[in-house]
CSV table of N, CA, C and O in Angstrom, one decimal:
chain,number,residue,atom,x,y,z
A,8,MET,N,18.2,-0.3,6.8
A,8,MET,CA,18.4,-1.6,6.2
A,8,MET,C,19.1,-1.5,5.0
A,8,MET,O,18.7,-1.0,4.0
A,9,THR,N,20.5,-1.8,5.1
A,9,THR,CA,21.0,-1.6,3.7
A,9,THR,C,21.4,-3.3,3.1
A,9,THR,O,21.9,-3.0,1.9
A,10,GLU,N,20.7,-4.2,3.8
A,10,GLU,CA,21.1,-5.5,3.1
A,10,GLU,C,19.8,-5.6,1.9
A,10,GLU,O,20.0,-6.9,1.6
A,11,GLY,N,18.9,-4.9,1.9
A,11,GLY,CA,17.9,-5.4,1.1
A,11,GLY,C,16.7,-6.0,1.5
A,11,GLY,O,16.5,-6.4,2.8
A,12,TYR,N,15.6,-6.3,0.7
A,12,TYR,CA,14.4,-7.4,1.4
A,12,TYR,C,14.3,-8.3,0.4
A,12,TYR,O,14.5,-8.2,-0.8
A,13,PRO,N,14.0,-9.8,0.6
A,13,PRO,CA,13.7,-11.0,-0.2
A,13,PRO,C,12.5,-10.6,-0.9
A,13,PRO,O,11.5,-9.7,-0.5
A,14,VAL,N,12.5,-10.9,-2.2
A,14,VAL,CA,11.4,-10.8,-2.8
A,14,VAL,C,10.8,-12.0,-3.2
A,14,VAL,O,11.6,-13.1,-3.8
A,15,LYS,N,9.5,-12.2,-3.3
A,15,LYS,CA,8.9,-13.8,-3.6
A,15,LYS,C,8.5,-13.8,-5.0
A,15,LYS,O,8.4,-13.1,-5.8
A,16,ALA,N,9.1,-15.3,-4.9
A,16,ALA,CA,8.9,-15.5,-6.5
A,16,ALA,C,7.8,-16.5,-6.7
A,16,ALA,O,7.0,-17.4,-6.1
A,17,TYR,N,7.0,-16.0,-7.9
A,17,TYR,CA,5.8,-16.4,-7.9
A,17,TYR,C,5.4,-17.7,-9.1
A,17,TYR,O,4.6,-18.4,-9.3
A,18,GLY,N,6.8,-17.8,-9.6
A,18,GLY,CA,6.7,-18.7,-10.8
A,18,GLY,C,6.1,-18.4,-12.3
A,18,GLY,O,6.0,-19.2,-13.1
A,19,VAL,N,5.5,-17.3,-12.2
A,19,VAL,CA,4.9,-16.7,-13.4
A,19,VAL,C,5.2,-15.3,-13.3
A,19,VAL,O,5.4,-14.6,-12.3
A,20,PRO,N,4.9,-14.6,-14.5
A,20,PRO,CA,5.1,-13.1,-14.7
A,20,PRO,C,4.3,-12.3,-14.1
A,20,PRO,O,2.8,-12.9,-13.5
A,21,VAL,N,4.7,-11.4,-13.3
A,21,VAL,CA,3.6,-10.4,-12.7
A,21,VAL,C,3.8,-9.1,-12.7
A,21,VAL,O,4.8,-8.9,-13.7
A,22,LYS,N,2.8,-8.0,-12.2
A,22,LYS,CA,3.2,-6.6,-12.8
A,22,LYS,C,3.4,-5.7,-11.4
A,22,LYS,O,2.6,-6.6,-10.3
A,23,ARG,N,3.8,-4.9,-11.4
A,23,ARG,CA,4.1,-4.0,-10.0
A,23,ARG,C,3.3,-2.4,-10.4
A,23,ARG,O,3.4,-1.8,-11.5
A,24,TYR,N,2.4,-2.0,-9.4
A,24,TYR,CA,2.2,-0.9,-8.9
A,24,TYR,C,3.0,0.0,-7.8
A,24,TYR,O,3.4,-0.8,-6.9
A,25,VAL,N,3.1,1.3,-8.3
A,25,VAL,CA,4.1,1.8,-7.0
A,25,VAL,C,3.1,3.1,-6.7
A,25,VAL,O,2.8,3.7,-7.8
A,26,GLN,N,2.7,3.4,-5.4
A,26,GLN,CA,2.3,4.7,-5.1
A,26,GLN,C,2.7,5.5,-4.1
A,26,GLN,O,3.7,4.6,-3.5
A,27,VAL,N,2.7,6.5,-3.9
A,27,VAL,CA,3.2,7.4,-3.0
A,27,VAL,C,2.0,8.2,-2.1
A,27,VAL,O,0.7,8.3,-2.6
A,28,MET,N,2.2,8.2,-0.7
A,28,MET,CA,1.7,9.2,-0.2
A,28,MET,C,2.5,10.0,0.8
A,28,MET,O,3.5,9.1,1.4
A,29,ASP,N,1.9,11.1,1.9
A,29,ASP,CA,2.5,11.6,3.0
A,29,ASP,C,1.8,11.5,3.9
A,29,ASP,O,0.8,11.7,4.0
A,30,LEU,N,2.5,11.1,5.3
A,30,LEU,CA,1.9,11.3,6.4
A,30,LEU,C,1.8,12.6,7.0
A,30,LEU,O,2.7,13.6,6.4
A,31,LYS,N,1.0,12.8,8.0
A,31,LYS,CA,1.1,14.2,8.5
A,31,LYS,C,2.7,14.0,9.3
A,31,LYS,O,3.2,13.3,9.7
A,32,ASP,N,3.4,15.3,9.3
A,32,ASP,CA,4.8,15.1,10.0
A,32,ASP,C,4.9,15.5,11.1
A,32,ASP,O,5.6,16.5,11.5
A,33,GLU,N,4.4,14.3,11.9
A,33,GLU,CA,4.4,14.4,13.3
A,33,GLU,C,4.8,13.3,13.9
A,33,GLU,O,4.3,12.3,13.6
A,34,PRO,N,6.1,13.3,14.5
A,34,PRO,CA,6.9,11.8,14.8
A,34,PRO,C,6.1,11.2,15.7
A,34,PRO,O,5.6,9.9,15.4
A,35,GLU,N,5.2,11.2,16.6
A,35,GLU,CA,4.2,10.7,17.5
A,35,GLU,C,3.3,10.1,16.2
A,35,GLU,O,2.7,8.7,16.6
A,36,LEU,N,2.6,10.9,15.6
A,36,LEU,CA,1.4,10.3,14.4
A,36,LEU,C,2.2,9.2,13.4
A,36,LEU,O,1.6,7.8,13.3
A,37,ILE,N,3.5,9.6,12.8
A,37,ILE,CA,3.8,8.5,12.5
A,37,ILE,C,4.5,7.5,13.1
A,37,ILE,O,4.2,6.1,12.4
A,38,GLU,N,5.0,7.0,14.1
A,38,GLU,CA,5.0,5.8,14.8
A,38,GLU,C,3.6,5.2,15.0
A,38,GLU,O,3.4,3.8,15.1
A,39,ARG,N,2.7,5.9,15.3
A,39,ARG,CA,1.2,5.1,15.9
A,39,ARG,C,0.8,4.6,14.3
A,39,ARG,O,0.4,3.5,14.2
A,40,TYR,N,1.2,5.2,13.2
A,40,TYR,CA,0.8,4.5,11.8
A,40,TYR,C,1.7,3.2,11.5
A,40,TYR,O,1.2,2.2,11.2
A,41,LYS,N,3.0,3.3,11.9
A,41,LYS,CA,3.6,2.1,11.8
A,41,LYS,C,3.0,1.1,12.8
A,41,LYS,O,3.2,0.0,12.3
A,42,LEU,N,2.7,1.3,13.9
A,42,LEU,CA,2.3,0.6,14.9
A,42,LEU,C,1.0,0.0,14.4
A,42,LEU,O,0.6,-1.4,14.3
A,43,ALA,N,-0.1,0.6,13.6
A,43,ALA,CA,-1.2,0.2,13.2
A,43,ALA,C,-0.9,-0.7,12.1
A,43,ALA,O,-1.9,-1.7,11.7
A,44,HIS,N,0.2,-0.9,11.3
A,44,HIS,CA,0.5,-1.7,10.4
A,44,HIS,C,1.6,-2.6,10.9
A,44,HIS,O,2.1,-3.5,9.6
A,45,SER,N,1.9,-3.1,11.8
A,45,SER,CA,2.5,-3.8,12.6
A,45,SER,C,1.5,-5.5,12.5
A,45,SER,O,0.7,-5.4,12.1
A,46,ARG,N,2.6,-6.6,12.6
A,46,ARG,CA,2.0,-7.9,12.3
A,46,ARG,C,0.5,-7.9,13.6
A,46,ARG,O,-0.2,-8.8,13.2
A,47,GLU,N,1.0,-7.5,14.7
A,47,GLU,CA,-0.2,-7.5,15.9
A,47,GLU,C,-1.1,-6.9,15.6
A,47,GLU,O,-2.2,-7.2,16.5
A,48,ARG,N,-1.0,-5.8,15.4
A,48,ARG,CA,-2.2,-4.7,15.0
A,48,ARG,C,-3.0,-4.7,13.9
A,48,ARG,O,-4.1,-4.0,13.6
A,49,PHE,N,-2.5,-4.8,12.9
A,49,PHE,CA,-3.0,-4.9,11.6
A,49,PHE,C,-4.4,-5.6,11.8
A,49,PHE,O,-4.4,-6.8,11.7
A,50,TRP,N,-5.6,-4.8,11.0
A,50,TRP,CA,-6.6,-5.4,10.8
A,50,TRP,C,-6.6,-6.8,10.1
A,50,TRP,O,-6.6,-6.6,8.9
A,51,PRO,N,-6.9,-7.8,10.3
A,51,PRO,CA,-7.1,-9.3,9.4
A,51,PRO,C,-7.9,-9.0,8.6
A,51,PRO,O,-8.0,-9.6,7.1
A,52,GLU,N,-9.3,-8.3,8.5
A,52,GLU,CA,-10.4,-8.0,7.5
A,52,GLU,C,-9.9,-7.4,6.4
A,52,GLU,O,-10.1,-7.7,5.2
A,53,ILE,N,-8.9,-6.5,7.1
A,53,ILE,CA,-7.9,-5.7,5.5
A,53,ILE,C,-7.0,-6.5,4.8
A,53,ILE,O,-7.1,-6.5,3.5
A,54,MET,N,-6.2,-7.3,5.5
A,54,MET,CA,-5.4,-8.2,4.9
A,54,MET,C,-6.4,-9.2,4.1
A,54,MET,O,-5.5,-9.5,2.6
A,55,ALA,N,-7.2,-9.7,4.4
A,55,ALA,CA,-7.9,-10.7,3.6
A,55,ALA,C,-8.5,-9.9,2.4
A,55,ALA,O,-8.7,-10.4,1.2
A,56,GLY,N,-9.0,-8.7,2.6
A,56,GLY,CA,-9.7,-8.0,1.7
A,56,GLY,C,-8.5,-7.7,0.1
A,56,GLY,O,-9.0,-7.7,-0.7
A,57,ILE,N,-7.4,-7.2,0.8
A,57,ILE,CA,-6.3,-7.2,-0.1
A,57,ILE,C,-6.2,-8.5,-0.8
A,57,ILE,O,-6.0,-8.4,-2.3
A,58,ARG,N,-6.1,-9.7,-0.2
A,58,ARG,CA,-6.0,-10.8,-1.0
A,58,ARG,C,-7.0,-11.0,-2.1
A,58,ARG,O,-6.9,-11.6,-3.1
A,59,GLU,N,-8.2,-10.9,-1.7
A,59,GLU,CA,-9.6,-11.0,-2.0
A,59,GLU,C,-9.6,-10.5,-3.5
A,59,GLU,O,-10.1,-11.0,-4.3
A,60,VAL,N,-9.1,-9.2,-3.7
A,60,VAL,CA,-9.1,-8.5,-5.1
A,60,VAL,C,-8.0,-9.0,-5.6
A,60,VAL,O,-8.2,-8.3,-6.8
A,61,GLY,N,-7.1,-9.7,-5.4
A,61,GLY,CA,-6.0,-9.9,-6.3
A,61,GLY,C,-4.7,-10.0,-6.2
A,61,GLY,O,-3.9,-10.2,-7.1
A,62,ILE,N,-4.9,-8.8,-5.5
A,62,ILE,CA,-3.0,-8.6,-4.8
A,62,ILE,C,-2.3,-9.7,-4.2
A,62,ILE,O,-2.9,-10.3,-2.9
A,63,LEU,N,-1.3,-10.1,-4.8
A,63,LEU,CA,-0.5,-11.0,-4.7
A,63,LEU,C,0.7,-10.6,-3.2
A,63,LEU,O,1.2,-11.3,-2.5
A,64,GLU,N,1.1,-9.2,-3.5
A,64,GLU,CA,2.1,-8.6,-2.4
A,64,GLU,C,2.0,-7.5,-2.4
A,64,GLU,O,1.5,-6.6,-3.2
A,65,MET,N,2.1,-6.7,-1.3
A,65,MET,CA,2.1,-5.5,-1.0
A,65,MET,C,3.1,-5.1,0.2
A,65,MET,O,3.3,-5.8,1.1
A,66,ASP,N,4.0,-4.0,0.0
A,66,ASP,CA,5.0,-3.5,0.8
A,66,ASP,C,4.7,-2.0,0.8
A,66,ASP,O,4.5,-1.4,-0.1
A,67,ILE,N,4.9,-1.7,2.3
A,67,ILE,CA,4.8,0.0,2.3
A,67,ILE,C,6.2,0.2,3.0
A,67,ILE,O,6.7,-0.3,4.2
A,68,HIS,N,6.8,1.1,2.2
A,68,HIS,CA,8.1,1.7,2.7
A,68,HIS,C,8.0,2.8,3.6
A,68,HIS,O,7.0,4.4,2.9
A,69,LEU,N,8.7,3.5,4.3
A,69,LEU,CA,8.6,4.8,5.0
A,69,LEU,C,10.1,5.6,4.9
A,69,LEU,O,10.9,4.6,5.5
A,70,SER,N,10.0,7.0,4.4
A,70,SER,CA,11.3,7.6,4.6
A,70,SER,C,10.7,8.7,5.3
A,70,SER,O,10.0,9.6,4.1
A,71,GLY,N,11.2,9.2,6.2
A,71,GLY,CA,10.4,10.7,6.9
A,71,GLY,C,9.2,10.5,7.1
A,71,GLY,O,8.6,9.6,7.7
A,72,ASN,N,8.3,11.4,6.3
A,72,ASN,CA,7.0,11.5,6.4
A,72,ASN,C,6.5,10.4,5.0
A,72,ASN,O,5.0,10.6,4.8
A,73,HIS,N,7.2,10.2,4.1
A,73,HIS,CA,6.6,9.9,2.7
A,73,HIS,C,6.7,8.3,2.9
A,73,HIS,O,7.5,7.8,3.3
A,74,LEU,N,5.5,7.9,2.1
A,74,LEU,CA,5.2,6.6,2.2
A,74,LEU,C,5.4,6.1,0.6
A,74,LEU,O,4.7,7.0,0.0
A,75,VAL,N,5.8,5.1,0.3
A,75,VAL,CA,6.0,4.2,-0.9
A,75,VAL,C,5.4,2.7,-1.0
A,75,VAL,O,5.6,2.2,0.1
A,76,MET,N,4.5,2.7,-1.6
A,76,MET,CA,3.7,1.3,-1.6
A,76,MET,C,4.0,0.5,-3.1
A,76,MET,O,3.7,1.0,-3.8
A,77,ILE,N,4.6,-0.6,-2.7
A,77,ILE,CA,4.8,-1.4,-3.9
A,77,ILE,C,3.7,-2.9,-4.0
A,77,ILE,O,3.4,-3.2,-2.7
A,78,VAL,N,3.1,-2.7,-5.0
A,78,VAL,CA,1.7,-3.8,-5.3
A,78,VAL,C,2.3,-4.7,-6.1
A,78,VAL,O,2.6,-4.1,-7.3
A,79,GLU,N,2.0,-6.0,-6.1
A,79,GLU,CA,2.6,-6.6,-7.1
A,79,GLU,C,1.0,-7.9,-7.4
A,79,GLU,O,0.8,-8.2,-6.5
A,80,THR,N,0.9,-8.2,-8.7
A,80,THR,CA,-0.4,-8.7,-9.0
A,80,THR,C,-0.1,-9.6,-10.2
A,80,THR,O,1.1,-9.5,-10.8
A,81,ALA,N,-1.0,-10.2,-10.6
A,81,ALA,CA,-1.1,-11.0,-11.5
A,81,ALA,C,-1.3,-10.0,-13.0
A,81,ALA,O,-1.7,-9.3,-13.0
A,82,LEU,N,-0.7,-10.3,-14.3
A,82,LEU,CA,-0.7,-9.9,-15.3
A,82,LEU,C,-2.3,-9.2,-15.9
A,82,LEU,O,-2.6,-8.5,-16.3
A,83,ASP,N,-3.3,-9.9,-15.3
A,83,ASP,CA,-4.5,-9.8,-15.9
A,83,ASP,C,-5.4,-8.8,-14.9
A,83,ASP,O,-6.5,-8.7,-14.8
A,84,PHE,N,-4.7,-8.7,-13.5
A,84,PHE,CA,-5.0,-7.7,-12.8
A,84,PHE,C,-5.7,-6.2,-13.3
A,84,PHE,O,-5.0,-5.7,-14.0
A,85,ASP,N,-6.8,-5.7,-12.9
A,85,ASP,CA,-7.2,-4.5,-13.4
A,85,ASP,C,-7.4,-3.6,-12.2
A,85,ASP,O,-8.1,-3.9,-11.3
A,86,TRP,N,-6.7,-2.9,-11.9
A,86,TRP,CA,-6.5,-1.6,-10.8
A,86,TRP,C,-7.8,-1.3,-10.5
A,86,TRP,O,-8.3,-1.2,-9.3
A,87,ASP,N,-8.4,-0.5,-11.5
A,87,ASP,CA,-9.8,0.1,-11.2
A,87,ASP,C,-10.9,-0.6,-10.6
A,87,ASP,O,-11.3,-0.5,-10.0
A,88,THR,N,-11.1,-1.9,-11.2
A,88,THR,CA,-12.0,-2.8,-10.7
A,88,THR,C,-11.5,-3.5,-9.1
A,88,THR,O,-12.8,-3.5,-8.4
A,89,ALA,N,-10.6,-3.6,-9.0
A,89,ALA,CA,-10.1,-4.2,-7.8
A,89,ALA,C,-10.3,-3.3,-6.9
A,89,ALA,O,-10.6,-3.2,-5.5
A,90,MET,N,-10.0,-1.9,-7.0
A,90,MET,CA,-9.8,-0.7,-6.0
A,90,MET,C,-11.3,-0.5,-5.2
A,90,MET,O,-11.8,-0.1,-4.7
A,91,ALA,N,-12.2,-0.4,-6.7
A,91,ALA,CA,-13.8,-0.2,-6.6
A,91,ALA,C,-14.1,-1.6,-5.6
A,91,ALA,O,-14.9,-1.3,-4.5
A,92,ARG,N,-14.0,-2.7,-5.8
A,92,ARG,CA,-14.2,-4.0,-4.7
A,92,ARG,C,-14.1,-3.5,-3.7
A,92,ARG,O,-14.6,-3.9,-2.6
A,93,LEU,N,-12.6,-3.3,-3.3
A,93,LEU,CA,-11.7,-3.3,-2.3
A,93,LEU,C,-12.4,-2.1,-1.4
A,93,LEU,O,-13.0,-2.3,0.0
A,94,ALA,N,-12.9,-1.3,-1.6
A,94,ALA,CA,-13.7,-0.2,-0.8
A,94,ALA,C,-15.2,-0.6,-0.6
A,94,ALA,O,-15.3,0.0,0.3
A,95,THR,N,-15.5,-1.7,-0.8
A,95,THR,CA,-16.8,-2.0,-0.3
A,95,THR,C,-16.7,-3.3,0.6
A,95,THR,O,-17.9,-3.8,0.8
A,96,LEU,N,-15.4,-3.6,0.5
A,96,LEU,CA,-15.4,-4.8,1.5
A,96,LEU,C,-15.4,-4.7,3.2
A,96,LEU,O,-15.2,-3.4,3.4
A,97,PRO,N,-15.5,-5.6,4.1
A,97,PRO,CA,-15.6,-5.4,5.4
A,97,PRO,C,-14.6,-4.6,5.8
A,97,PRO,O,-13.6,-5.3,5.9
A,98,ARG,N,-15.4,-3.4,6.8
A,98,ARG,CA,-14.2,-2.7,7.6
A,98,ARG,C,-13.3,-1.8,6.5
A,98,ARG,O,-12.9,-0.9,7.5
A,99,GLN,N,-13.3,-2.1,5.5
A,99,GLN,CA,-12.5,-1.1,4.8
A,99,GLN,C,-12.6,0.5,5.0
A,99,GLN,O,-11.4,1.1,5.0
A,100,ALA,N,-13.7,0.9,4.9
A,100,ALA,CA,-14.1,2.3,4.8
A,100,ALA,C,-13.9,2.5,6.5
A,100,ALA,O,-13.1,3.7,6.4
A,101,GLU,N,-14.0,1.6,7.4
A,101,GLU,CA,-13.4,1.8,8.8
A,101,GLU,C,-12.0,2.1,8.7
A,101,GLU,O,-11.6,3.0,9.8
A,102,TRP,N,-11.5,1.1,8.4
A,102,TRP,CA,-10.0,1.2,8.3
A,102,TRP,C,-9.4,2.6,7.6
A,102,TRP,O,-8.5,3.2,8.3
A,103,GLU,N,-9.9,2.9,6.6
A,103,GLU,CA,-9.5,4.2,5.6
A,103,GLU,C,-9.5,5.3,6.6
A,103,GLU,O,-8.6,6.1,6.9
A,104,ASP,N,-10.9,5.3,7.6
A,104,ASP,CA,-11.1,6.3,8.6
A,104,ASP,C,-10.0,6.4,9.6
A,104,ASP,O,-9.6,7.4,10.1
A,105,HIS,N,-9.8,5.2,10.0
A,105,HIS,CA,-8.7,5.2,11.1
A,105,HIS,C,-7.2,5.5,10.9
A,105,HIS,O,-6.8,6.6,11.6
A,106,VAL,N,-6.7,5.2,9.7
A,106,VAL,CA,-5.4,5.4,9.4
A,106,VAL,C,-5.4,6.8,8.5
A,106,VAL,O,-4.2,7.9,8.6
A,107,ALA,N,-6.8,7.6,8.3
A,107,ALA,CA,-6.8,9.0,7.8
A,107,ALA,C,-6.0,9.8,8.9
A,107,ALA,O,-5.4,11.1,8.3
A,108,GLN,N,-6.0,9.7,10.2
A,108,GLN,CA,-5.7,10.6,11.1
A,108,GLN,C,-4.3,10.8,11.3
A,108,GLN,O,-3.8,11.7,11.4
A,109,PHE,N,-3.5,9.7,10.5
A,109,PHE,CA,-2.2,9.8,10.4
A,109,PHE,C,-1.8,10.3,8.8
A,109,PHE,O,-0.7,10.9,9.0
A,110,GLN,N,-2.6,10.4,8.2
A,110,GLN,CA,-2.3,10.5,6.6
A,110,GLN,C,-2.6,12.1,6.0
A,110,GLN,O,-3.5,12.7,6.5
A,111,GLN,N,-1.7,12.6,5.6
A,111,GLN,CA,-2.4,13.9,4.5
A,111,GLN,C,-3.6,13.6,3.4
A,111,GLN,O,-2.9,13.4,2.4
A,112,CYS,N,-4.4,13.6,4.1
A,112,CYS,CA,-5.7,13.3,3.2
A,112,CYS,C,-6.9,13.6,3.6
A,112,CYS,O,-6.7,14.6,4.3
A,113,ARG,N,-7.8,13.9,2.7
A,113,ARG,CA,-9.4,14.6,3.3
A,113,ARG,C,-10.1,13.0,3.8
A,113,ARG,O,-9.9,12.5,3.4
A,114,PRO,N,-10.9,13.8,4.8
A,114,PRO,CA,-12.0,12.8,5.3
A,114,PRO,C,-12.7,12.3,4.5
A,114,PRO,O,-13.2,12.8,3.5
A,115,GLY,N,-12.9,10.9,4.8
A,115,GLY,CA,-13.6,10.1,3.9
A,115,GLY,C,-13.3,9.5,2.5
A,115,GLY,O,-13.9,8.7,1.9
A,116,GLN,N,-12.0,9.7,2.2
A,116,GLN,CA,-11.2,9.3,1.0
A,116,GLN,C,-11.0,7.6,1.0
A,116,GLN,O,-10.6,7.2,2.2
A,117,THR,N,-11.2,6.9,0.1
A,117,THR,CA,-10.9,5.7,0.0
A,117,THR,C,-9.4,5.3,-0.3
A,117,THR,O,-8.8,6.5,-0.5
A,118,SER,N,-8.8,4.2,-0.1
A,118,SER,CA,-7.6,4.0,-0.2
A,118,SER,C,-7.1,4.8,-2.1
A,118,SER,O,-5.8,5.1,-2.1
A,119,ASP,N,-7.8,4.0,-3.0
A,119,ASP,CA,-7.4,4.7,-4.0
A,119,ASP,C,-7.4,6.1,-4.2
A,119,ASP,O,-6.7,6.7,-5.3
A,120,GLU,N,-8.0,6.8,-3.4
A,120,GLU,CA,-8.0,8.2,-3.4
A,120,GLU,C,-6.7,9.0,-2.9
A,120,GLU,O,-6.6,9.9,-3.1
A,121,LYS,N,-6.5,8.3,-1.8
A,121,LYS,CA,-5.5,8.6,-1.0
A,121,LYS,C,-4.1,8.7,-1.7
A,121,LYS,O,-3.3,9.5,-1.7
A,122,TRP,N,-3.6,7.4,-2.1
A,122,TRP,CA,-2.6,6.8,-2.9
A,122,TRP,C,-2.6,7.7,-4.4
A,122,TRP,O,-3.3,7.5,-4.9
A,123,HIS,N,-1.3,8.1,-4.5
A,123,HIS,CA,-1.1,8.3,-5.9
A,123,HIS,C,-0.1,7.6,-6.7
A,123,HIS,O,0.7,7.0,-6.0
A,124,MET,N,-0.4,7.1,-7.8
A,124,MET,CA,0.2,6.5,-8.7
A,124,MET,C,1.6,7.2,-9.1
A,124,MET,O,1.7,8.0,-9.6
A,125,ALA,N,2.5,6.5,-8.9
A,125,ALA,CA,3.7,6.8,-9.0
A,125,ALA,C,4.2,6.2,-10.6
A,125,ALA,O,3.8,5.2,-11.2
A,126,HIS,N,4.8,6.9,-11.7
A,126,HIS,CA,5.4,6.5,-12.9
A,126,HIS,C,6.7,6.3,-13.1
A,126,HIS,O,7.4,6.9,-12.4
A,127,ARG,N,6.9,5.2,-13.6
A,127,ARG,CA,8.5,4.6,-13.6
A,127,ARG,C,9.3,5.5,-14.7
A,127,ARG,O,8.3,5.8,-16.0
A,128,ILE,N,10.2,6.1,-14.4
A,128,ILE,CA,11.0,6.9,-15.6
A,128,ILE,C,12.3,6.4,-15.9
A,128,ILE,O,12.8,6.8,-16.9
A,129,PHE,N,12.7,5.2,-15.0
A,129,PHE,CA,14.0,4.8,-15.5
A,129,PHE,C,13.5,3.2,-15.2
A,129,PHE,O,13.0,2.7,-14.1
A,130,GLN,N,14.2,2.3,-16.0
A,130,GLN,CA,14.5,0.7,-16.0
A,130,GLN,C,15.7,0.3,-16.1
A,130,GLN,O,15.8,0.6,-17.4
A,131,LEU,N,16.4,-0.4,-15.7
A,131,LEU,CA,17.7,-0.9,-15.9
A,131,LEU,C,17.3,-2.3,-16.5
A,131,LEU,O,16.5,-3.2,-16.1
A,132,TYR,N,18.0,-2.6,-17.8
A,132,TYR,CA,17.5,-3.9,-18.2
A,132,TYR,C,18.9,-4.1,-19.3
A,132,TYR,O,19.4,-3.3,-19.7
A,133,GLU,N,18.7,-5.7,-19.4
A,133,GLU,CA,20.0,-5.9,-20.6
A,133,GLU,C,19.4,-6.0,-21.6
A,133,GLU,O,17.9,-6.6,-22.0
A,134,SER,N,19.8,-5.8,-23.0
A,134,SER,CA,19.4,-6.1,-24.4
A,134,SER,C,19.5,-7.4,-24.3
A,134,SER,O,20.2,-8.4,-24.0
A,135,LEU,N,18.5,-8.2,-25.3
A,135,LEU,CA,18.0,-9.4,-25.5
A,135,LEU,C,19.0,-10.1,-26.8
A,135,LEU,O,19.0,-9.1,-27.7
């Protein structure tokens, strides 16, 4: 897709987190992972939990077997508190076990343990 993706406007400042993870480099597993994240198959309890902990927007992008997740939250969002709470919500551990079959991770890892925070090294901005 070369035309880009629309970005939701919140009317208030938000902050962004970017995380990365690799899938197992097997085309059939990658296709099954994509299917698990489709609107028709994504578990509604997981969507509700993501919203419940305060995440406003979440995108996952795929290139080969590399995943990039972009998360937008309110400015007062505390990542560690939210991830600890997310891990306790209904079906979250079951979901993590389900998607682990596609991911390069250790059994039983939480979402926060699987995904690795990316650090911004460049930002295009204008002088004020």
